[in-house]
mmCIF file of C-alpha atoms and ligand atoms in Angstrom:
data_model
loop_
_atom_site.group_PDB
_atom_site.id
_atom_site.type_symbol
_atom_site.label_atom_id
_atom_site.label_comp_id
_atom_site.label_asym_id
_atom_site.label_seq_id
_atom_site.Cartn_x
_atom_site.Cartn_y
_atom_site.Cartn_z
ATOM 1 C CA MET A 24 -31.760 -82.993 -28.129
ATOM 2 C CA GLU A 25 -31.578 -86.381 -26.331
ATOM 3 C CA GLU A 26 -30.383 -86.219 -22.743
ATOM 4 C CA ASN A 27 -27.470 -88.595 -23.388
ATOM 5 C CA THR A 28 -26.280 -87.413 -26.795
ATOM 6 C CA SER A 29 -22.508 -87.688 -27.275
ATOM 7 C CA ARG A 30 -21.954 -89.716 -24.153
ATOM 8 C CA VAL A 31 -19.870 -92.871 -24.494
ATOM 9 C CA ALA A 32 -20.726 -96.300 -23.101
ATOM 10 C CA LEU A 33 -18.691 -99.513 -22.981
ATOM 11 C CA VAL A 34 -20.486 -102.855 -22.615
ATOM 12 C CA THR A 35 -18.613 -106.118 -22.034
ATOM 13 C CA GLY A 36 -20.160 -109.318 -23.372
ATOM 14 C CA GLY A 37 -22.094 -107.158 -25.808
ATOM 15 C CA SER A 38 -22.463 -109.572 -28.673
ATOM 16 C CA ARG A 39 -25.320 -111.660 -27.283
ATOM 17 C CA GLY A 40 -28.108 -111.745 -24.698
ATOM 18 C CA ILE A 41 -28.344 -109.062 -22.022
ATOM 19 C CA GLY A 42 -25.198 -107.298 -23.241
ATOM 20 C CA ARG A 43 -26.550 -107.124 -26.782
ATOM 21 C CA ALA A 44 -29.894 -105.700 -25.628
ATOM 22 C CA THR A 45 -27.963 -103.180 -23.514
ATOM 23 C CA VAL A 46 -25.871 -102.052 -26.493
ATOM 24 C CA LEU A 47 -29.060 -101.467 -28.493
ATOM 25 C CA GLY A 48 -30.826 -99.737 -25.593
ATOM 26 C CA LEU A 49 -27.924 -97.366 -24.949
ATOM 27 C CA ALA A 50 -27.578 -96.622 -28.667
ATOM 28 C CA ARG A 51 -31.302 -95.820 -28.776
ATOM 29 C CA ASP A 52 -30.748 -93.478 -25.785
ATOM 30 C CA GLY A 53 -28.077 -91.607 -27.763
ATOM 31 C CA PHE A 54 -24.860 -93.110 -26.405
ATOM 32 C CA ASP A 55 -21.947 -93.846 -28.701
ATOM 33 C CA VAL A 56 -21.419 -97.475 -27.767
ATOM 34 C CA ALA A 57 -18.400 -99.752 -27.701
ATOM 35 C CA PHE A 58 -18.731 -103.397 -26.817
ATOM 36 C CA CYS A 59 -16.493 -106.411 -26.498
ATOM 37 C CA TYR A 60 -17.020 -110.114 -26.938
ATOM 38 C CA ARG A 61 -14.950 -113.269 -26.779
ATOM 39 C CA SER A 62 -15.549 -115.190 -29.981
ATOM 40 C CA ASP A 63 -18.844 -114.629 -31.798
ATOM 41 C CA GLU A 64 -17.579 -112.439 -34.655
ATOM 42 C CA GLU A 65 -20.722 -112.749 -36.758
ATOM 43 C CA ALA A 66 -23.025 -111.675 -33.916
ATOM 44 C CA ALA A 67 -20.753 -108.689 -33.242
ATOM 45 C CA ARG A 68 -20.735 -107.445 -36.842
ATOM 46 C CA SER A 69 -24.508 -107.676 -37.166
ATOM 47 C CA LEU A 70 -24.974 -105.869 -33.840
ATOM 48 C CA GLU A 71 -22.669 -103.048 -34.992
ATOM 49 C CA LYS A 72 -24.955 -102.461 -37.967
ATOM 50 C CA GLU A 73 -28.157 -102.700 -35.953
ATOM 51 C CA ALA A 74 -26.977 -100.278 -33.255
ATOM 52 C CA ALA A 75 -25.505 -97.794 -35.765
ATOM 53 C CA ALA A 76 -29.006 -97.438 -37.248
ATOM 54 C CA TYR A 77 -29.764 -95.223 -34.209
ATOM 55 C CA GLY A 78 -27.339 -92.677 -35.674
ATOM 56 C CA VAL A 79 -24.596 -93.176 -33.078
ATOM 57 C CA ARG A 80 -21.022 -94.428 -33.387
ATOM 58 C CA VAL A 81 -20.611 -98.123 -32.585
ATOM 59 C CA LEU A 82 -17.419 -100.120 -32.071
ATOM 60 C CA GLY A 83 -17.370 -103.880 -31.473
ATOM 61 C CA ARG A 84 -14.049 -105.482 -30.562
ATOM 62 C CA ARG A 85 -12.930 -108.965 -29.638
ATOM 63 C CA ALA A 86 -11.393 -108.791 -26.157
ATOM 64 C CA ASP A 87 -11.234 -111.527 -23.550
ATOM 65 C CA VAL A 88 -11.987 -109.960 -20.169
ATOM 66 C CA THR A 89 -10.186 -112.652 -18.179
ATOM 67 C CA THR A 90 -6.790 -110.952 -18.508
ATOM 68 C CA ALA A 91 -5.683 -107.375 -18.024
ATOM 69 C CA GLU A 92 -3.802 -106.575 -21.222
ATOM 70 C CA PRO A 93 -6.566 -107.068 -23.844
ATOM 71 C CA VAL A 94 -8.903 -105.074 -21.617
ATOM 72 C CA ARG A 95 -6.435 -102.193 -21.269
ATOM 73 C CA GLU A 96 -5.951 -102.185 -25.055
ATOM 74 C CA LEU A 97 -9.730 -102.218 -25.575
ATOM 75 C CA VAL A 98 -10.304 -99.264 -23.251
ATOM 76 C CA ALA A 99 -7.433 -97.306 -24.857
ATOM 77 C CA GLU A 100 -8.874 -97.888 -28.335
ATOM 78 C CA VAL A 101 -12.413 -96.987 -27.262
ATOM 79 C CA GLU A 102 -11.261 -93.763 -25.601
ATOM 80 C CA GLU A 103 -9.196 -92.809 -28.638
ATOM 81 C CA SER A 104 -11.961 -93.578 -31.143
ATOM 82 C CA LEU A 105 -15.114 -92.532 -29.278
ATOM 83 C CA GLY A 106 -13.894 -90.505 -26.290
ATOM 84 C CA PRO A 107 -13.791 -91.050 -22.519
ATOM 85 C CA VAL A 108 -16.072 -93.771 -21.147
ATOM 86 C CA ASP A 109 -18.994 -92.216 -19.260
ATOM 87 C CA ALA A 110 -20.913 -95.431 -18.664
ATOM 88 C CA LEU A 111 -19.535 -98.935 -18.160
ATOM 89 C CA VAL A 112 -21.717 -102.042 -18.155
ATOM 90 C CA THR A 113 -20.073 -105.395 -17.417
ATOM 91 C CA ALA A 114 -22.258 -108.153 -18.835
ATOM 92 C CA ALA A 115 -19.632 -110.712 -19.927
ATOM 93 C CA GLY A 116 -20.343 -113.911 -18.045
ATOM 94 C CA ILE A 117 -20.424 -117.685 -18.278
ATOM 95 C CA THR A 118 -21.753 -120.696 -16.382
ATOM 96 C CA ARG A 119 -20.018 -124.046 -15.845
ATOM 97 C CA ASP A 120 -22.531 -125.816 -13.590
ATOM 98 C CA ASN A 121 -21.732 -128.885 -11.502
ATOM 99 C CA PRO A 122 -22.415 -130.019 -7.947
ATOM 100 C CA LEU A 123 -19.360 -129.154 -5.880
ATOM 101 C CA VAL A 124 -18.401 -132.821 -5.410
ATOM 102 C CA LEU A 125 -18.022 -133.122 -9.184
ATOM 103 C CA MET A 126 -16.685 -129.667 -9.956
ATOM 104 C CA THR A 127 -13.352 -129.519 -11.740
ATOM 105 C CA ASP A 128 -10.701 -126.947 -10.899
ATOM 106 C CA GLU A 129 -11.073 -125.651 -14.463
ATOM 107 C CA GLN A 130 -14.828 -125.115 -14.065
ATOM 108 C CA TRP A 131 -14.244 -123.209 -10.847
ATOM 109 C CA GLN A 132 -11.417 -121.070 -12.196
ATOM 110 C CA GLU A 133 -12.942 -120.268 -15.590
ATOM 111 C CA VAL A 134 -16.111 -118.906 -14.000
ATOM 112 C CA ILE A 135 -14.283 -116.869 -11.357
ATOM 113 C CA ASP A 136 -11.801 -115.495 -13.919
ATOM 114 C CA THR A 137 -14.515 -114.504 -16.399
ATOM 115 C CA ASN A 138 -17.319 -113.264 -14.177
ATOM 116 C CA LEU A 139 -15.408 -111.708 -11.273
ATOM 117 C CA GLY A 140 -11.954 -111.249 -12.777
ATOM 118 C CA GLY A 141 -13.564 -109.686 -15.842
ATOM 119 C CA VAL A 142 -15.383 -107.088 -13.763
ATOM 120 C CA TYR A 143 -12.153 -106.284 -11.917
ATOM 121 C CA HIS A 144 -10.084 -105.877 -15.092
ATOM 122 C CA VAL A 145 -12.586 -103.637 -16.873
ATOM 123 C CA CYS A 146 -13.408 -101.447 -13.876
ATOM 124 C CA ARG A 147 -9.687 -101.171 -13.132
ATOM 125 C CA ALA A 148 -9.002 -99.966 -16.677
ATOM 126 C CA VAL A 149 -11.814 -97.404 -16.709
ATOM 127 C CA VAL A 150 -12.089 -96.010 -13.203
ATOM 128 C CA PHE A 151 -9.036 -93.741 -13.073
ATOM 129 C CA GLY A 152 -10.274 -91.795 -16.102
ATOM 130 C CA MET A 153 -13.682 -91.438 -14.471
ATOM 131 C CA MET A 154 -12.038 -90.195 -11.254
ATOM 132 C CA LYS A 155 -10.066 -87.582 -13.187
ATOM 133 C CA ARG A 156 -13.233 -86.395 -14.956
ATOM 134 C CA LYS A 157 -15.207 -86.599 -11.712
ATOM 135 C CA ALA A 158 -18.075 -88.417 -13.391
ATOM 136 C CA GLY A 159 -19.105 -91.894 -14.421
ATOM 137 C CA ALA A 160 -21.664 -94.640 -13.987
ATOM 138 C CA ILE A 161 -20.837 -98.321 -13.677
ATOM 139 C CA VAL A 162 -23.363 -101.157 -13.734
ATOM 140 C CA ASN A 163 -22.051 -104.640 -13.013
ATOM 141 C CA ILE A 164 -24.327 -107.545 -13.926
ATOM 142 C CA SER A 165 -24.572 -109.912 -10.960
ATOM 143 C CA SER A 166 -27.370 -112.470 -10.511
ATOM 144 C CA VAL A 167 -29.926 -113.568 -7.937
ATOM 145 C CA ALA A 168 -27.579 -116.573 -7.630
ATOM 146 C CA GLY A 169 -25.092 -114.142 -6.080
ATOM 147 C CA VAL A 170 -27.641 -113.033 -3.490
ATOM 148 C CA TYR A 171 -29.300 -116.352 -2.593
ATOM 149 C CA GLY A 172 -27.056 -119.067 -4.104
ATOM 150 C CA HIS A 173 -28.098 -121.670 -6.673
ATOM 151 C CA ALA A 174 -27.469 -125.408 -6.240
ATOM 152 C CA THR A 175 -24.916 -126.734 -8.779
ATOM 153 C CA GLN A 176 -23.642 -123.173 -9.202
ATOM 154 C CA SER A 177 -21.230 -122.681 -6.307
ATOM 155 C CA ASN A 178 -18.667 -121.257 -8.748
ATOM 156 C CA TYR A 179 -21.179 -118.957 -10.456
ATOM 157 C CA SER A 180 -22.880 -117.914 -7.185
ATOM 158 C CA ALA A 181 -19.503 -117.082 -5.633
ATOM 159 C CA SER A 182 -18.501 -115.001 -8.652
ATOM 160 C CA LYS A 183 -21.806 -113.113 -8.632
ATOM 161 C CA ALA A 184 -21.703 -112.522 -4.866
ATOM 162 C CA GLY A 185 -18.162 -111.252 -5.393
ATOM 163 C CA ILE A 186 -19.456 -108.750 -7.928
ATOM 164 C CA ILE A 187 -21.864 -107.371 -5.314
ATOM 165 C CA GLY A 188 -19.117 -106.881 -2.715
ATOM 166 C CA PHE A 189 -16.831 -105.404 -5.351
ATOM 167 C CA SER A 190 -19.505 -102.963 -6.574
ATOM 168 C CA ARG A 191 -20.369 -101.754 -3.075
ATOM 169 C CA ALA A 192 -16.704 -101.272 -2.167
ATOM 170 C CA LEU A 193 -16.076 -99.342 -5.375
ATOM 171 C CA ALA A 194 -19.207 -97.238 -4.809
ATOM 172 C CA LYS A 195 -17.819 -96.232 -1.395
ATOM 173 C CA GLU A 196 -14.353 -95.523 -2.824
ATOM 174 C CA THR A 197 -15.467 -93.419 -5.762
ATOM 175 C CA GLY A 198 -18.658 -91.654 -4.682
ATOM 176 C CA ARG A 199 -16.644 -88.563 -3.777
ATOM 177 C CA TYR A 200 -15.489 -88.408 -7.410
ATOM 178 C CA GLY A 201 -19.066 -88.329 -8.685
ATOM 179 C CA ILE A 202 -18.940 -91.960 -9.803
ATOM 180 C CA ARG A 203 -21.917 -94.236 -9.213
ATOM 181 C CA VAL A 204 -21.510 -98.004 -9.071
ATOM 182 C CA ASN A 205 -24.496 -100.339 -8.974
ATOM 183 C CA ALA A 206 -25.150 -104.045 -9.458
ATOM 184 C CA VAL A 207 -28.095 -105.565 -11.289
ATOM 185 C CA ALA A 208 -29.144 -109.051 -10.225
ATOM 186 C CA PRO A 209 -31.348 -110.710 -12.854
ATOM 187 C CA GLY A 210 -33.352 -113.870 -12.250
ATOM 188 C CA PHE A 211 -34.052 -116.158 -15.213
ATOM 189 C CA ILE A 212 -33.751 -114.202 -18.459
ATOM 190 C CA GLU A 213 -34.342 -115.671 -21.930
ATOM 191 C CA THR A 214 -30.882 -115.817 -23.529
ATOM 192 C CA ASP A 215 -28.470 -118.479 -24.802
ATOM 193 C CA MET A 216 -27.377 -118.938 -21.179
ATOM 194 C CA THR A 217 -30.785 -120.247 -20.117
ATOM 195 C CA ALA A 218 -31.724 -121.930 -23.422
ATOM 196 C CA ALA A 219 -30.631 -125.348 -22.138
ATOM 197 C CA ILE A 220 -33.209 -125.316 -19.330
ATOM 198 C CA GLU A 221 -36.015 -127.562 -20.526
ATOM 199 C CA GLY A 222 -38.467 -130.276 -19.526
ATOM 200 C CA ARG A 223 -39.020 -130.780 -15.812
ATOM 201 C CA ALA A 224 -36.402 -128.177 -14.865
ATOM 202 C CA LEU A 225 -38.145 -125.526 -16.969
ATOM 203 C CA LYS A 226 -41.512 -126.379 -15.415
ATOM 204 C CA ASP A 227 -39.986 -126.022 -11.918
ATOM 205 C CA VAL A 228 -38.469 -122.657 -12.823
ATOM 206 C CA MET A 229 -41.763 -121.340 -14.186
ATOM 207 C CA ALA A 230 -43.668 -122.569 -11.136
ATOM 208 C CA SER A 231 -41.320 -120.628 -8.845
ATOM 209 C CA ILE A 232 -41.637 -117.286 -10.682
ATOM 210 C CA PRO A 233 -44.682 -115.277 -9.518
ATOM 211 C CA LEU A 234 -44.919 -113.540 -12.913
ATOM 212 C CA LYS A 235 -44.916 -117.000 -14.601
ATOM 213 C CA ARG A 236 -42.408 -116.229 -17.331
ATOM 214 C CA MET A 237 -38.719 -115.627 -17.830
ATOM 215 C CA GLY A 238 -37.562 -112.057 -18.229
ATOM 216 C CA ARG A 239 -36.458 -110.551 -21.519
ATOM 217 C CA ALA A 240 -32.970 -109.191 -22.133
ATOM 218 C CA GLU A 241 -34.564 -105.865 -23.147
ATOM 219 C CA GLU A 242 -36.177 -105.576 -19.706
ATOM 220 C CA VAL A 243 -32.758 -105.863 -18.054
ATOM 221 C CA ALA A 244 -31.340 -103.402 -20.579
ATOM 222 C CA ASP A 245 -34.048 -100.878 -19.663
ATOM 223 C CA LEU A 246 -33.023 -101.065 -15.996
ATOM 224 C CA VAL A 247 -29.369 -100.637 -16.930
ATOM 225 C CA GLY A 248 -30.283 -97.674 -19.164
ATOM 226 C CA TYR A 249 -32.054 -96.064 -16.243
ATOM 227 C CA LEU A 250 -29.147 -96.670 -13.852
ATOM 228 C CA VAL A 251 -26.604 -94.987 -16.121
ATOM 229 C CA SER A 252 -28.918 -92.047 -16.827
ATOM 230 C CA GLU A 253 -29.223 -88.717 -15.049
ATOM 231 C CA ARG A 254 -32.537 -89.918 -13.634
ATOM 232 C CA ALA A 255 -30.646 -92.293 -11.325
ATOM 233 C CA GLN A 256 -28.093 -89.766 -10.102
ATOM 234 C CA TYR A 257 -28.723 -90.463 -6.402
ATOM 235 C CA ILE A 258 -28.498 -94.248 -6.723
ATOM 236 C CA THR A 259 -25.185 -95.897 -5.883
ATOM 237 C CA GLY A 260 -24.106 -99.104 -4.155
ATOM 238 C CA ALA A 261 -27.506 -100.632 -4.888
ATOM 239 C CA VAL A 262 -28.199 -104.218 -5.889
ATOM 240 C CA LEU A 263 -31.334 -104.130 -8.006
ATOM 241 C CA GLN A 264 -33.057 -107.453 -8.583
ATOM 242 C CA ILE A 265 -35.035 -107.968 -11.776
ATOM 243 C CA ASP A 266 -36.421 -111.449 -11.400
ATOM 244 C CA GLY A 267 -40.199 -111.646 -11.823
ATOM 245 C CA GLY A 268 -40.471 -112.064 -8.070
ATOM 246 C CA ILE A 269 -38.655 -115.425 -7.918
ATOM 247 C CA THR A 270 -36.865 -114.422 -4.723
ATOM 248 C CA ILE A 271 -39.913 -113.372 -2.695
HETATM 249 P P1 NAP B 321 -25.009 -114.988 -23.023
HETATM 250 O O1 NAP B 321 -26.205 -114.827 -23.879
HETATM 251 O O2 NAP B 321 -24.396 -116.334 -22.886
HETATM 252 O O3 NAP B 321 -23.898 -113.925 -23.519
HETATM 253 C C1 NAP B 321 -22.683 -113.857 -22.850
HETATM 254 C C2 NAP B 321 -21.850 -112.755 -23.444
HETATM 255 O O4 NAP B 321 -20.613 -112.670 -22.718
HETATM 256 C C3 NAP B 321 -21.470 -112.990 -24.911
HETATM 257 O O5 NAP B 321 -21.476 -111.761 -25.572
HETATM 258 C C4 NAP B 321 -20.061 -113.563 -24.801
HETATM 259 O O6 NAP B 321 -19.255 -113.340 -25.958
HETATM 260 C C5 NAP B 321 -19.530 -112.738 -23.635
HETATM 261 N N1 NAP B 321 -18.369 -113.347 -22.984
HETATM 262 C C6 NAP B 321 -18.290 -114.544 -22.355
HETATM 263 N N2 NAP B 321 -17.042 -114.744 -21.904
HETATM 264 C C7 NAP B 321 -16.314 -113.651 -22.254
HETATM 265 C C8 NAP B 321 -14.957 -113.277 -22.091
HETATM 266 N N3 NAP B 321 -14.083 -114.058 -21.461
HETATM 267 N N4 NAP B 321 -14.558 -112.077 -22.595
HETATM 268 C C9 NAP B 321 -15.436 -111.272 -23.235
HETATM 269 N N5 NAP B 321 -16.727 -111.565 -23.433
HETATM 270 C C10 NAP B 321 -17.163 -112.762 -22.955
HETATM 271 O O7 NAP B 321 -25.288 -114.523 -21.522
HETATM 272 P P2 NAP B 321 -26.475 -113.625 -20.915
HETATM 273 O O8 NAP B 321 -27.539 -114.527 -20.478
HETATM 274 O O9 NAP B 321 -26.763 -112.466 -21.791
HETATM 275 O O10 NAP B 321 -25.747 -113.089 -19.599
HETATM 276 C C11 NAP B 321 -25.162 -111.802 -19.514
HETATM 277 C C12 NAP B 321 -24.778 -111.540 -18.067
HETATM 278 O O11 NAP B 321 -25.949 -111.610 -17.262
HETATM 279 C C13 NAP B 321 -23.818 -112.579 -17.506
HETATM 280 O O12 NAP B 321 -22.917 -111.962 -16.627
HETATM 281 C C14 NAP B 321 -24.724 -113.522 -16.746
HETATM 282 O O13 NAP B 321 -24.038 -114.173 -15.711
HETATM 283 C C15 NAP B 321 -25.751 -112.538 -16.226
HETATM 284 N N6 NAP B 321 -27.021 -113.151 -15.870
HETATM 285 C C16 NAP B 321 -27.762 -113.815 -16.811
HETATM 286 C C17 NAP B 321 -28.966 -114.397 -16.431
HETATM 287 C C18 NAP B 321 -29.849 -115.136 -17.397
HETATM 288 O O14 NAP B 321 -30.847 -115.733 -16.956
HETATM 289 N N7 NAP B 321 -29.579 -115.115 -18.696
HETATM 290 C C19 NAP B 321 -29.397 -114.302 -15.103
HETATM 291 C C20 NAP B 321 -28.605 -113.623 -14.180
HETATM 292 C C21 NAP B 321 -27.427 -113.041 -14.576
HETATM 293 P P3 NAP B 321 -19.247 -114.393 -27.191
HETATM 294 O O15 NAP B 321 -20.580 -114.255 -27.858
HETATM 295 O O16 NAP B 321 -18.148 -113.972 -28.061
HETATM 296 O O17 NAP B 321 -19.081 -115.748 -26.576
#
């Protein structure tokens, strides 16, 4: 029998990119998987089918992570349909890049509300159940931008740095309840989010990555799968970079 059979995972931003690869990876590892997304209905339905082919239960629901109520409803439905959430992965995220002198209040707020507010709302909705059960693993997707900062991404870098502080604080708060909380900080990963990087900018990115390529969503998903597994049971409060060496 698979190590993780009949465990339940919830992935935010599961319909595309890193979240999607994580849903598939966790399903392959034997988790029943729920995921949420904001708008891409078609992507969600096709992912449900693809993940269910691993013989696990899969539930994809539209839920905007920027506000508390839809997230609470999502978690309640997931727990009723699949059971208590053992593993939470927060991958929902957006960019709205601009140099600070040109940044609009909307660009600032939308990124903070989605990337950092989203992590807060989902962890808030899940953590009490984990505390009662004295078990749980949370992986919040940060970014190397949150560790080092990226020009034109003061909003995004702030949100991703916030996720690191949040994850470490929560790891300290909940370790005594057997809950592990870690952050993963990817570098450049091939997804819709990075698809617009082209021409000179793409050349510059490639030149700065020692491994000379972008990462794949599946590679991030493998790290997440490890972090929520029994094999990582002594890892908490960590910020694990997966970036092809771009930060060395
Ligand atoms: P992506 O391909 O653009 O996918 C983003 C996902 O988040 C989609 O499923 C999207 O749903 C969902 N989402 C966005 N806003 C949401 C909201 N308000 N409520 C619920 N779901 C929402 O992005 P990605 O590249 O996979 O990135 C995933 C995570 O990794 C993000 O947190 C990102 O910041 C982080 N990251 C990415 C990279 C990279 O190079 N790609 C590097 C470092 C960190 P819809 O499909 O419905 O819009």
